[in-house]
PDB file of C-alpha atoms in Angstrom:
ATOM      1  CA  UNK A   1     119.164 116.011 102.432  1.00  0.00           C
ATOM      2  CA  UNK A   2     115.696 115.267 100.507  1.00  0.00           C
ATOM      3  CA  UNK A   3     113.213 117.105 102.913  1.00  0.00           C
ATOM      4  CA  UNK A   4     110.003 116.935 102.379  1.00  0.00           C
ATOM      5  CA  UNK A   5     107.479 119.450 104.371  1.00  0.00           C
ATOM      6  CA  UNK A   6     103.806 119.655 104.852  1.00  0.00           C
ATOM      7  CA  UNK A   7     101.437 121.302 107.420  1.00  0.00           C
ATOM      8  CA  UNK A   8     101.350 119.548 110.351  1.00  0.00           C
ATOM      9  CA  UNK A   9      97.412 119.680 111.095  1.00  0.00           C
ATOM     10  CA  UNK A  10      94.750 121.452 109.278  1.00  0.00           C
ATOM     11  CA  UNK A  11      90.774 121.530 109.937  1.00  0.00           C
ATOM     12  CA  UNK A  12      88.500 121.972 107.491  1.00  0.00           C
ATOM     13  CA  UNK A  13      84.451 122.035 107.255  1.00  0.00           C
ATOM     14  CA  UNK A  14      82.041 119.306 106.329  1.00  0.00           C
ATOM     15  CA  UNK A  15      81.260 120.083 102.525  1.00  0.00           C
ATOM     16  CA  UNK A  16      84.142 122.748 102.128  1.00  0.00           C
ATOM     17  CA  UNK A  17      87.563 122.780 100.215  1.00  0.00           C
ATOM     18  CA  UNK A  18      90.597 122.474 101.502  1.00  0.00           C
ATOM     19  CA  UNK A  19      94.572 122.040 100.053  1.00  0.00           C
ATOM     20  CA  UNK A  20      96.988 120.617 101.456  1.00  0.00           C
ATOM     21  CA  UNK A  21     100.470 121.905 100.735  1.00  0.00           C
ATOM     22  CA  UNK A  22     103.998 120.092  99.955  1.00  0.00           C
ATOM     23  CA  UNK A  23     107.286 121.022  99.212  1.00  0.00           C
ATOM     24  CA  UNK A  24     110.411 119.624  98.215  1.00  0.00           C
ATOM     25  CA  UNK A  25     114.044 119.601  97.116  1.00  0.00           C
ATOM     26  CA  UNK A  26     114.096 119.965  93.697  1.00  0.00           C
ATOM     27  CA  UNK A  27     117.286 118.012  92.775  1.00  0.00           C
ATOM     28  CA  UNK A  28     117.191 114.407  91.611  1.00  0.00           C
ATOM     29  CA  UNK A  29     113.470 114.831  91.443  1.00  0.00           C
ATOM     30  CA  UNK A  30     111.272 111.932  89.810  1.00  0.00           C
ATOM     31  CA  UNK A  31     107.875 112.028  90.728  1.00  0.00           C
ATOM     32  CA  UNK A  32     105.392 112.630  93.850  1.00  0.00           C
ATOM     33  CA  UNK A  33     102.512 110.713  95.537  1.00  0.00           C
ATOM     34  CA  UNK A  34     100.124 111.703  97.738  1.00  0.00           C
ATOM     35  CA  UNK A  35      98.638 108.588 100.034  1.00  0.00           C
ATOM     36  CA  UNK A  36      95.487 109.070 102.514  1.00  0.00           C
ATOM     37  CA  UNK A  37      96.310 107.178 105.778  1.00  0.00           C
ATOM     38  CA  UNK A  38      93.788 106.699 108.242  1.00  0.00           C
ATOM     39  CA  UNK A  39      94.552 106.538 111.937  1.00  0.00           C
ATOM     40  CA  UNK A  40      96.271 102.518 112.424  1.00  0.00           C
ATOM     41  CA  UNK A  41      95.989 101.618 108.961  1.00  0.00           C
ATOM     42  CA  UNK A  42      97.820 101.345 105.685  1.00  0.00           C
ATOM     43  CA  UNK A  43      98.646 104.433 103.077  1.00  0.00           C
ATOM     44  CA  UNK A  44      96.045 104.434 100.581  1.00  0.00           C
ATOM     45  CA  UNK A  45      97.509 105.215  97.196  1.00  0.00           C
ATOM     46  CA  UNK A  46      95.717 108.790  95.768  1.00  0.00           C
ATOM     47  CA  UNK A  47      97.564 109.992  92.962  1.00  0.00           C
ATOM     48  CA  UNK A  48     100.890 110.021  91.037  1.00  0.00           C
ATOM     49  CA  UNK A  49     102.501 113.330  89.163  1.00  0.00           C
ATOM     50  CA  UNK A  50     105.402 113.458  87.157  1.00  0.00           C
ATOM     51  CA  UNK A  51     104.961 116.725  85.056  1.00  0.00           C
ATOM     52  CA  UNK A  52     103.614 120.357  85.474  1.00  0.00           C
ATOM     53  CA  UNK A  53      99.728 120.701  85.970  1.00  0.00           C
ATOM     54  CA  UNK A  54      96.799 119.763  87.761  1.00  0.00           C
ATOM     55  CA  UNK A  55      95.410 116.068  87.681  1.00  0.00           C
ATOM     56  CA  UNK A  56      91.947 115.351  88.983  1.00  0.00           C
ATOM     57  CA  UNK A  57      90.002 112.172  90.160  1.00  0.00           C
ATOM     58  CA  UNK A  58      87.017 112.645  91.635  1.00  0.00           C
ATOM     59  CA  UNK A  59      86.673 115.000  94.936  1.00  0.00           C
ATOM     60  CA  UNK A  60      90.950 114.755  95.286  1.00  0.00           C
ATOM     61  CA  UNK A  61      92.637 117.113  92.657  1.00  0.00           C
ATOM     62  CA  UNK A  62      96.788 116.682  92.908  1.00  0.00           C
ATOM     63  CA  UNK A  63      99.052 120.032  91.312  1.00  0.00           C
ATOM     64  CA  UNK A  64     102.569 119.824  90.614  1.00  0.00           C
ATOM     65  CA  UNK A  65     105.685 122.361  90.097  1.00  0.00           C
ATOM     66  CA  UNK A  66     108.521 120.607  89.417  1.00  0.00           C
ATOM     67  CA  UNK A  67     110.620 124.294  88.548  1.00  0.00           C
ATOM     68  CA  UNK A  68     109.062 125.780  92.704  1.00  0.00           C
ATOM     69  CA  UNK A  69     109.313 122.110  94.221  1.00  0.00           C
ATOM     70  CA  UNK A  70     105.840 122.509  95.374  1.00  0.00           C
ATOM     71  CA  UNK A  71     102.952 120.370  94.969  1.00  0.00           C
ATOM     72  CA  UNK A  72      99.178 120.550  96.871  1.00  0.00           C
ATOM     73  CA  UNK A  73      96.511 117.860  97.152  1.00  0.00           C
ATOM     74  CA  UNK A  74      92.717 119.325  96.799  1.00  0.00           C
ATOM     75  CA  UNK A  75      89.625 117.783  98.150  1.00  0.00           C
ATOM     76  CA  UNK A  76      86.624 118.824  97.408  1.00  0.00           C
ATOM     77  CA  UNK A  77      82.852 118.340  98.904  1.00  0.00           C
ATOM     78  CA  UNK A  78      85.001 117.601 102.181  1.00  0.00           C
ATOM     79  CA  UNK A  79      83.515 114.621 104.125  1.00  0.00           C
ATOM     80  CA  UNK A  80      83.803 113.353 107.505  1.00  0.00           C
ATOM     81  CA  UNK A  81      85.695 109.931 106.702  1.00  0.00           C
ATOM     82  CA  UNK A  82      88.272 112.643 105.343  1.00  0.00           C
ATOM     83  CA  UNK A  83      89.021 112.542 108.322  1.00  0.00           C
ATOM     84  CA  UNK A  84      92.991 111.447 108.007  1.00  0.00           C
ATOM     85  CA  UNK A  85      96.663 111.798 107.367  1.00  0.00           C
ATOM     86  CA  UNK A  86      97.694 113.096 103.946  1.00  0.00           C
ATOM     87  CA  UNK A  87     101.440 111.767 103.131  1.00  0.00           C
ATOM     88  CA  UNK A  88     103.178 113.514 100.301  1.00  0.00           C
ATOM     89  CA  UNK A  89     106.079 111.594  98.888  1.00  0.00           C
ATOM     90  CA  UNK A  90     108.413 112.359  96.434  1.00  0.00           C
ATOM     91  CA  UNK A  91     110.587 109.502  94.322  1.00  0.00           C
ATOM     92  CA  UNK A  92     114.222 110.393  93.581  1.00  0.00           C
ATOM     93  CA  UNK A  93     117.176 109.397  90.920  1.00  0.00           C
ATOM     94  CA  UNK A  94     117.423 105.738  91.501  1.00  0.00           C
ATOM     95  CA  UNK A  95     114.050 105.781  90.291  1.00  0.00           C
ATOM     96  CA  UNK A  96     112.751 103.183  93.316  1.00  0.00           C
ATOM     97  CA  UNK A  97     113.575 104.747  96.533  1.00  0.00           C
ATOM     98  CA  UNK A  98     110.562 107.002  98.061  1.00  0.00           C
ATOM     99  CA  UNK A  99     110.649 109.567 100.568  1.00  0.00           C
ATOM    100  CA  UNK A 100     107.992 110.178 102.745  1.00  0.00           C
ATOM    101  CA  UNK A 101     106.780 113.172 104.431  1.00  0.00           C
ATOM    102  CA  UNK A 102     105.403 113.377 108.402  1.00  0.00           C
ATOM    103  CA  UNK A 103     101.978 113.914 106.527  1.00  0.00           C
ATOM    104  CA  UNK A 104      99.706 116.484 107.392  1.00  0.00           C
ATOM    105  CA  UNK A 105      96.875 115.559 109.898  1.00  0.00           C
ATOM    106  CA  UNK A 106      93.180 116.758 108.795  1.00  0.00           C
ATOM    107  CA  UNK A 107      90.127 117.249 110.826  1.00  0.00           C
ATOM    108  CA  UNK A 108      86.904 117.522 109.424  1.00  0.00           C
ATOM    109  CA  UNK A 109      84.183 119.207 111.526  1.00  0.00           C
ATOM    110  CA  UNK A 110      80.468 119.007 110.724  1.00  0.00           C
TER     111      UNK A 110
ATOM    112  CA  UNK B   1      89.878  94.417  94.046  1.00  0.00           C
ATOM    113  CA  UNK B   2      93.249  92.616  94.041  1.00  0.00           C
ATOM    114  CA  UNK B   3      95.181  93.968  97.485  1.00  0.00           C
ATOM    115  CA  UNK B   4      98.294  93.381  98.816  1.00  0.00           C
ATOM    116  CA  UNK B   5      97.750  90.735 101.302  1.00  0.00           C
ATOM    117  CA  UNK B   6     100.871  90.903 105.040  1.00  0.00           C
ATOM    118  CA  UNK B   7     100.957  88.226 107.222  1.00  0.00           C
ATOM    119  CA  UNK B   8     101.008  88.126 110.645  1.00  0.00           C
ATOM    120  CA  UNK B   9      99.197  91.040 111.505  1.00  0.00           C
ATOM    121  CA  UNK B  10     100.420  91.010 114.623  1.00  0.00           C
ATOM    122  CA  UNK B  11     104.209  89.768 115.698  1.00  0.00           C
ATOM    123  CA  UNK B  12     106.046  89.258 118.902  1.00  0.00           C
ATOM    124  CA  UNK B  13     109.413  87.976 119.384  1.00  0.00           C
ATOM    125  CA  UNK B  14     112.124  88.375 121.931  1.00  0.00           C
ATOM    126  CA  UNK B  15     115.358  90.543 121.270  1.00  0.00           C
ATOM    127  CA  UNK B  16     117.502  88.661 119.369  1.00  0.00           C
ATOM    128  CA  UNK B  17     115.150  86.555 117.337  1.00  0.00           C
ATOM    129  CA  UNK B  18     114.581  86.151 113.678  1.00  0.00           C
ATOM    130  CA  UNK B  19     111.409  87.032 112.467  1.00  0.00           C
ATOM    131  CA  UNK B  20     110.062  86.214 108.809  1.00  0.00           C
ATOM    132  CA  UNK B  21     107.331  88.606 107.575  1.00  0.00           C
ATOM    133  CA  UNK B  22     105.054  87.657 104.706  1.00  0.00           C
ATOM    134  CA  UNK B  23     103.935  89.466 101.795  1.00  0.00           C
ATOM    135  CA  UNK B  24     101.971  88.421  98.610  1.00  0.00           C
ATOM    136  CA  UNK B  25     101.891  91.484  96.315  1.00  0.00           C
ATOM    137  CA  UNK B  26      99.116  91.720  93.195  1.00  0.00           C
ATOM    138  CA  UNK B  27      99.476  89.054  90.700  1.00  0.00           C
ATOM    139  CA  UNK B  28     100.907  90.935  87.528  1.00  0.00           C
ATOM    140  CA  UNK B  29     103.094  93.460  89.952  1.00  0.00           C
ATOM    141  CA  UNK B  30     106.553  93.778  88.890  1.00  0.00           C
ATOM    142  CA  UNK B  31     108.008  96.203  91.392  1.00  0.00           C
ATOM    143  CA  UNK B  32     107.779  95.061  94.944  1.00  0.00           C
ATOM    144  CA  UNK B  33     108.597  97.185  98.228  1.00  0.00           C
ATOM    145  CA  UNK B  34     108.927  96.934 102.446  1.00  0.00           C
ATOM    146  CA  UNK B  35     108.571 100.538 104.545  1.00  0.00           C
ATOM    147  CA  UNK B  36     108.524 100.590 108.211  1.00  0.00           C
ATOM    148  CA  UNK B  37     106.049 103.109 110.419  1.00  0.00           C
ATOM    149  CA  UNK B  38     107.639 103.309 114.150  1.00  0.00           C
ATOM    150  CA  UNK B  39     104.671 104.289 115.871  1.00  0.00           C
ATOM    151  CA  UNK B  40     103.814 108.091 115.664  1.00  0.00           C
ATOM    152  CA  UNK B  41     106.440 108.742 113.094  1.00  0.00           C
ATOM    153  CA  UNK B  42     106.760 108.936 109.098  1.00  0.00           C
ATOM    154  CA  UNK B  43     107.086 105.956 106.598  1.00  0.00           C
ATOM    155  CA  UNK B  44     110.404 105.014 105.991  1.00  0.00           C
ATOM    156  CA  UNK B  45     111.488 103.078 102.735  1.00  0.00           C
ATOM    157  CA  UNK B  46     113.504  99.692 103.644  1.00  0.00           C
ATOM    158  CA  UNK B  47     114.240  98.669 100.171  1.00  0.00           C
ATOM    159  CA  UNK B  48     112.547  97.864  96.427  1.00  0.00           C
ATOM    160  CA  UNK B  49     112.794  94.706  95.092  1.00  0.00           C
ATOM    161  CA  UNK B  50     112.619  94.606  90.912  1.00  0.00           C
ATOM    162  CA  UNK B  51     113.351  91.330  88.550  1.00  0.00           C
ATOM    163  CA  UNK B  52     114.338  89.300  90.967  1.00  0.00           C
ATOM    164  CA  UNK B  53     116.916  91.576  93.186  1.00  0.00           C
ATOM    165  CA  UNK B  54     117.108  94.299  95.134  1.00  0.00           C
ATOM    166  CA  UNK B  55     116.681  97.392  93.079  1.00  0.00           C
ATOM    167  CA  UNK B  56     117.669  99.719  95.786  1.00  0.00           C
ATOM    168  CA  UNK B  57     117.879 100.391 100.003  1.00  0.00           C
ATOM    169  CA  UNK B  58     117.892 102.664 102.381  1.00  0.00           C
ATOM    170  CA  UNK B  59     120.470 103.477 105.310  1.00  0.00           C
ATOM    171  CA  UNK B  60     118.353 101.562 107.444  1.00  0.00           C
ATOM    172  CA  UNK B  61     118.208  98.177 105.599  1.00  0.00           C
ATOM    173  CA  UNK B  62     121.414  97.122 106.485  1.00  0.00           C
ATOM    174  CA  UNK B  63     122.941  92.842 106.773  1.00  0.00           C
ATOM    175  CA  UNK B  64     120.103  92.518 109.576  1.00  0.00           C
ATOM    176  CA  UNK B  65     117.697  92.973 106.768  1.00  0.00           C
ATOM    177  CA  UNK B  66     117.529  90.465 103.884  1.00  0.00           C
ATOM    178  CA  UNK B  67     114.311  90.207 101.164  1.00  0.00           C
ATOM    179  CA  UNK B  68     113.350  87.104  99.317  1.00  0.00           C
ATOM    180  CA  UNK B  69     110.877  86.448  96.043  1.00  0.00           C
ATOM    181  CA  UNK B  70     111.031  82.745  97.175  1.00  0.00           C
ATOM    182  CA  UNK B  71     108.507  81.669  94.493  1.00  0.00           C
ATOM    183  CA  UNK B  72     106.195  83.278  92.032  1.00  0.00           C
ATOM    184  CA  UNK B  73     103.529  85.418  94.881  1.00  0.00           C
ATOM    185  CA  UNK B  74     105.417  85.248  97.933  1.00  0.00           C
ATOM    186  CA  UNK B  75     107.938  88.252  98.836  1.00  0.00           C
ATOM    187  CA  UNK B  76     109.250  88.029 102.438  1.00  0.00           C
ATOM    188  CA  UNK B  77     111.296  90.639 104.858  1.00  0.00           C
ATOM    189  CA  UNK B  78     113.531  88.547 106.993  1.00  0.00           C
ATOM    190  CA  UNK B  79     115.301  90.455 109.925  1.00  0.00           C
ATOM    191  CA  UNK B  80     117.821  88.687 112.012  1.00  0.00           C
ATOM    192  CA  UNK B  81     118.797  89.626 115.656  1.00  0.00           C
ATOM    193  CA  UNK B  82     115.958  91.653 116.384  1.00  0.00           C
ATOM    194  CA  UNK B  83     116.643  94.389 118.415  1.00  0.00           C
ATOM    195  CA  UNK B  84     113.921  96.998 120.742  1.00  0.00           C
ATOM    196  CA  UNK B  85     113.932  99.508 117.924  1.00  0.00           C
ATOM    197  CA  UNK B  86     112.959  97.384 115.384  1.00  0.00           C
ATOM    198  CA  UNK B  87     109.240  97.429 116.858  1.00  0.00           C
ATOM    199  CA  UNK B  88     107.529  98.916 114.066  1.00  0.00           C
ATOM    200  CA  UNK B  89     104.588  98.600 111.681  1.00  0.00           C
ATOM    201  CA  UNK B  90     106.104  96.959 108.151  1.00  0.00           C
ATOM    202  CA  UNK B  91     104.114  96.972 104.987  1.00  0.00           C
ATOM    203  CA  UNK B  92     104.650  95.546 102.292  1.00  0.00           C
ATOM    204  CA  UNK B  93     103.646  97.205  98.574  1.00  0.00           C
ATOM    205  CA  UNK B  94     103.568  96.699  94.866  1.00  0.00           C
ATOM    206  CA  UNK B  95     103.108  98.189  91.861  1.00  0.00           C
ATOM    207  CA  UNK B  96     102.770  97.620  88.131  1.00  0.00           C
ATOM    208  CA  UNK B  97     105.388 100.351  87.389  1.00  0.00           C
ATOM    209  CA  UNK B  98     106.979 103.022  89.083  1.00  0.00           C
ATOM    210  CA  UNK B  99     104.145 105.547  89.002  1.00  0.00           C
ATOM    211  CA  UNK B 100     101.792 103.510  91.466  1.00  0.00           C
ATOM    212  CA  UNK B 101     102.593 101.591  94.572  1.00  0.00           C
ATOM    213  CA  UNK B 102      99.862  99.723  96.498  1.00  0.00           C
ATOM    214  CA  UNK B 103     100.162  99.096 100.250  1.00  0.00           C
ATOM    215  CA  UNK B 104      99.413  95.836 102.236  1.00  0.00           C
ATOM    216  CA  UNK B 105      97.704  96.265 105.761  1.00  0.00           C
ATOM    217  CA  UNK B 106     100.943  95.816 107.729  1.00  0.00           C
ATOM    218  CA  UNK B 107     102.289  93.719 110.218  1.00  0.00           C
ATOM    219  CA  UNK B 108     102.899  94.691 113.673  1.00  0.00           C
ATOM    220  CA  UNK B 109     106.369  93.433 114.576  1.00  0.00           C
ATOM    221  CA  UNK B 110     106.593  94.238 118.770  1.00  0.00           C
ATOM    222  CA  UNK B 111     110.289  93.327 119.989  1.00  0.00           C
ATOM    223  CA  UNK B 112     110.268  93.058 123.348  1.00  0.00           C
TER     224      UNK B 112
END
């Protein structure tokens, strides 16, 4: 199958750092996305990674090893409105179908 | 901002009905796309929708399910027969190529 898994919940401190870790099968791999989802609403689109490295935009950072099948999303300067569901999802061979994790619930405290 | 824009928000029909759900994707987006959310549980990919056909679908989106890029903005899910476990949120999303895909707010389909 084409599991993806993530943390289930994490909590994290107003102003602090905190990553959020995926992983993945490795075969057929063809890129991964990271949405924010708030609670009753829509995935918001974050970032997109198709080779090796680190991309950053902004406070969100997204990392990707395509050889370990891992990736992590990194916010920064944590605020409260982070507040939300982080959904890693990875595309497969096909190049169109995209598989979603459960996401990985985050609570930011003051 | 251009969004995705879903219409109804909000849909209830009786099992057994056919229910039309709306999309209009951004303007210049070529690749078009319906998931489903059952409440509490992950996104699920229906199918993708490229140049005018069905690029690939999912186990799920099976003859009950039919898409349609009726004219030049409008991208619809139909789903015939509706059954209780088709209650779900659907959205709707596009993107410019295959390294971006924008979601609309959803509709609420409730099957009761």
């Amino acid at each position: 199958g084409q599991n993806i898994d993530q943390p289930t919940e994490m909590t994290a401190t107003e102003g602090a750092i905190v990553q959020i870790n995926c992983t993945y099968q490795t075969s057929g791999f063809n890129g991964l996305f990271w949405y924010q989802q708030h609670a009753g609403e829509a995935p918001t689109f974050l970032s997109y990674n198709v080779l090796d490295g680190l991309e950053e935009k902004g406070r969100f950072s997204s990392f990707l090893s395509r050889s370990k099948g891992y990736s992590y999303l990194l916010l920064k300067e944590l605020q409260m409105k982070d507040s939300a569901s982080y959904l890693c999802a990875v595309r497969y061979t096909g190049g169109f179908k995209t598989i979603f994790g459960a996401g990985t619930r985050l609570f930011v405290k003051a | 901002e251009p969004e995705v824009t879903q219409t109804p928000s909000h849909q209830v029909t009786q099992m057994g009905q056919e229910v039309i759900l709306r999309c209009v994707p951004i303007s210049n987006h070529l690749y078009f796309y319906w998931y489903r959310q059952i409440l509490g549980q992950k996104v699920e990919f229906l199918v993708s929708f490229y140049n005018n056909e069905i690029s690939e679908k999912s186990e799920i989106f099976d003859d009950q399910f039919s898409v349609e890029r009726p004219d030049g903005s409008n991208f619809t899910l139909k789903i015939r027969s509706t059954k209780l476990e088709d209650s779900a949120m659907y959205f709707c999303a596009s993107g410019d190529s295959l390294n971006e895909q924008y979601f609309g707010p959803g509709t609420r389909l409730t099957v009761t």
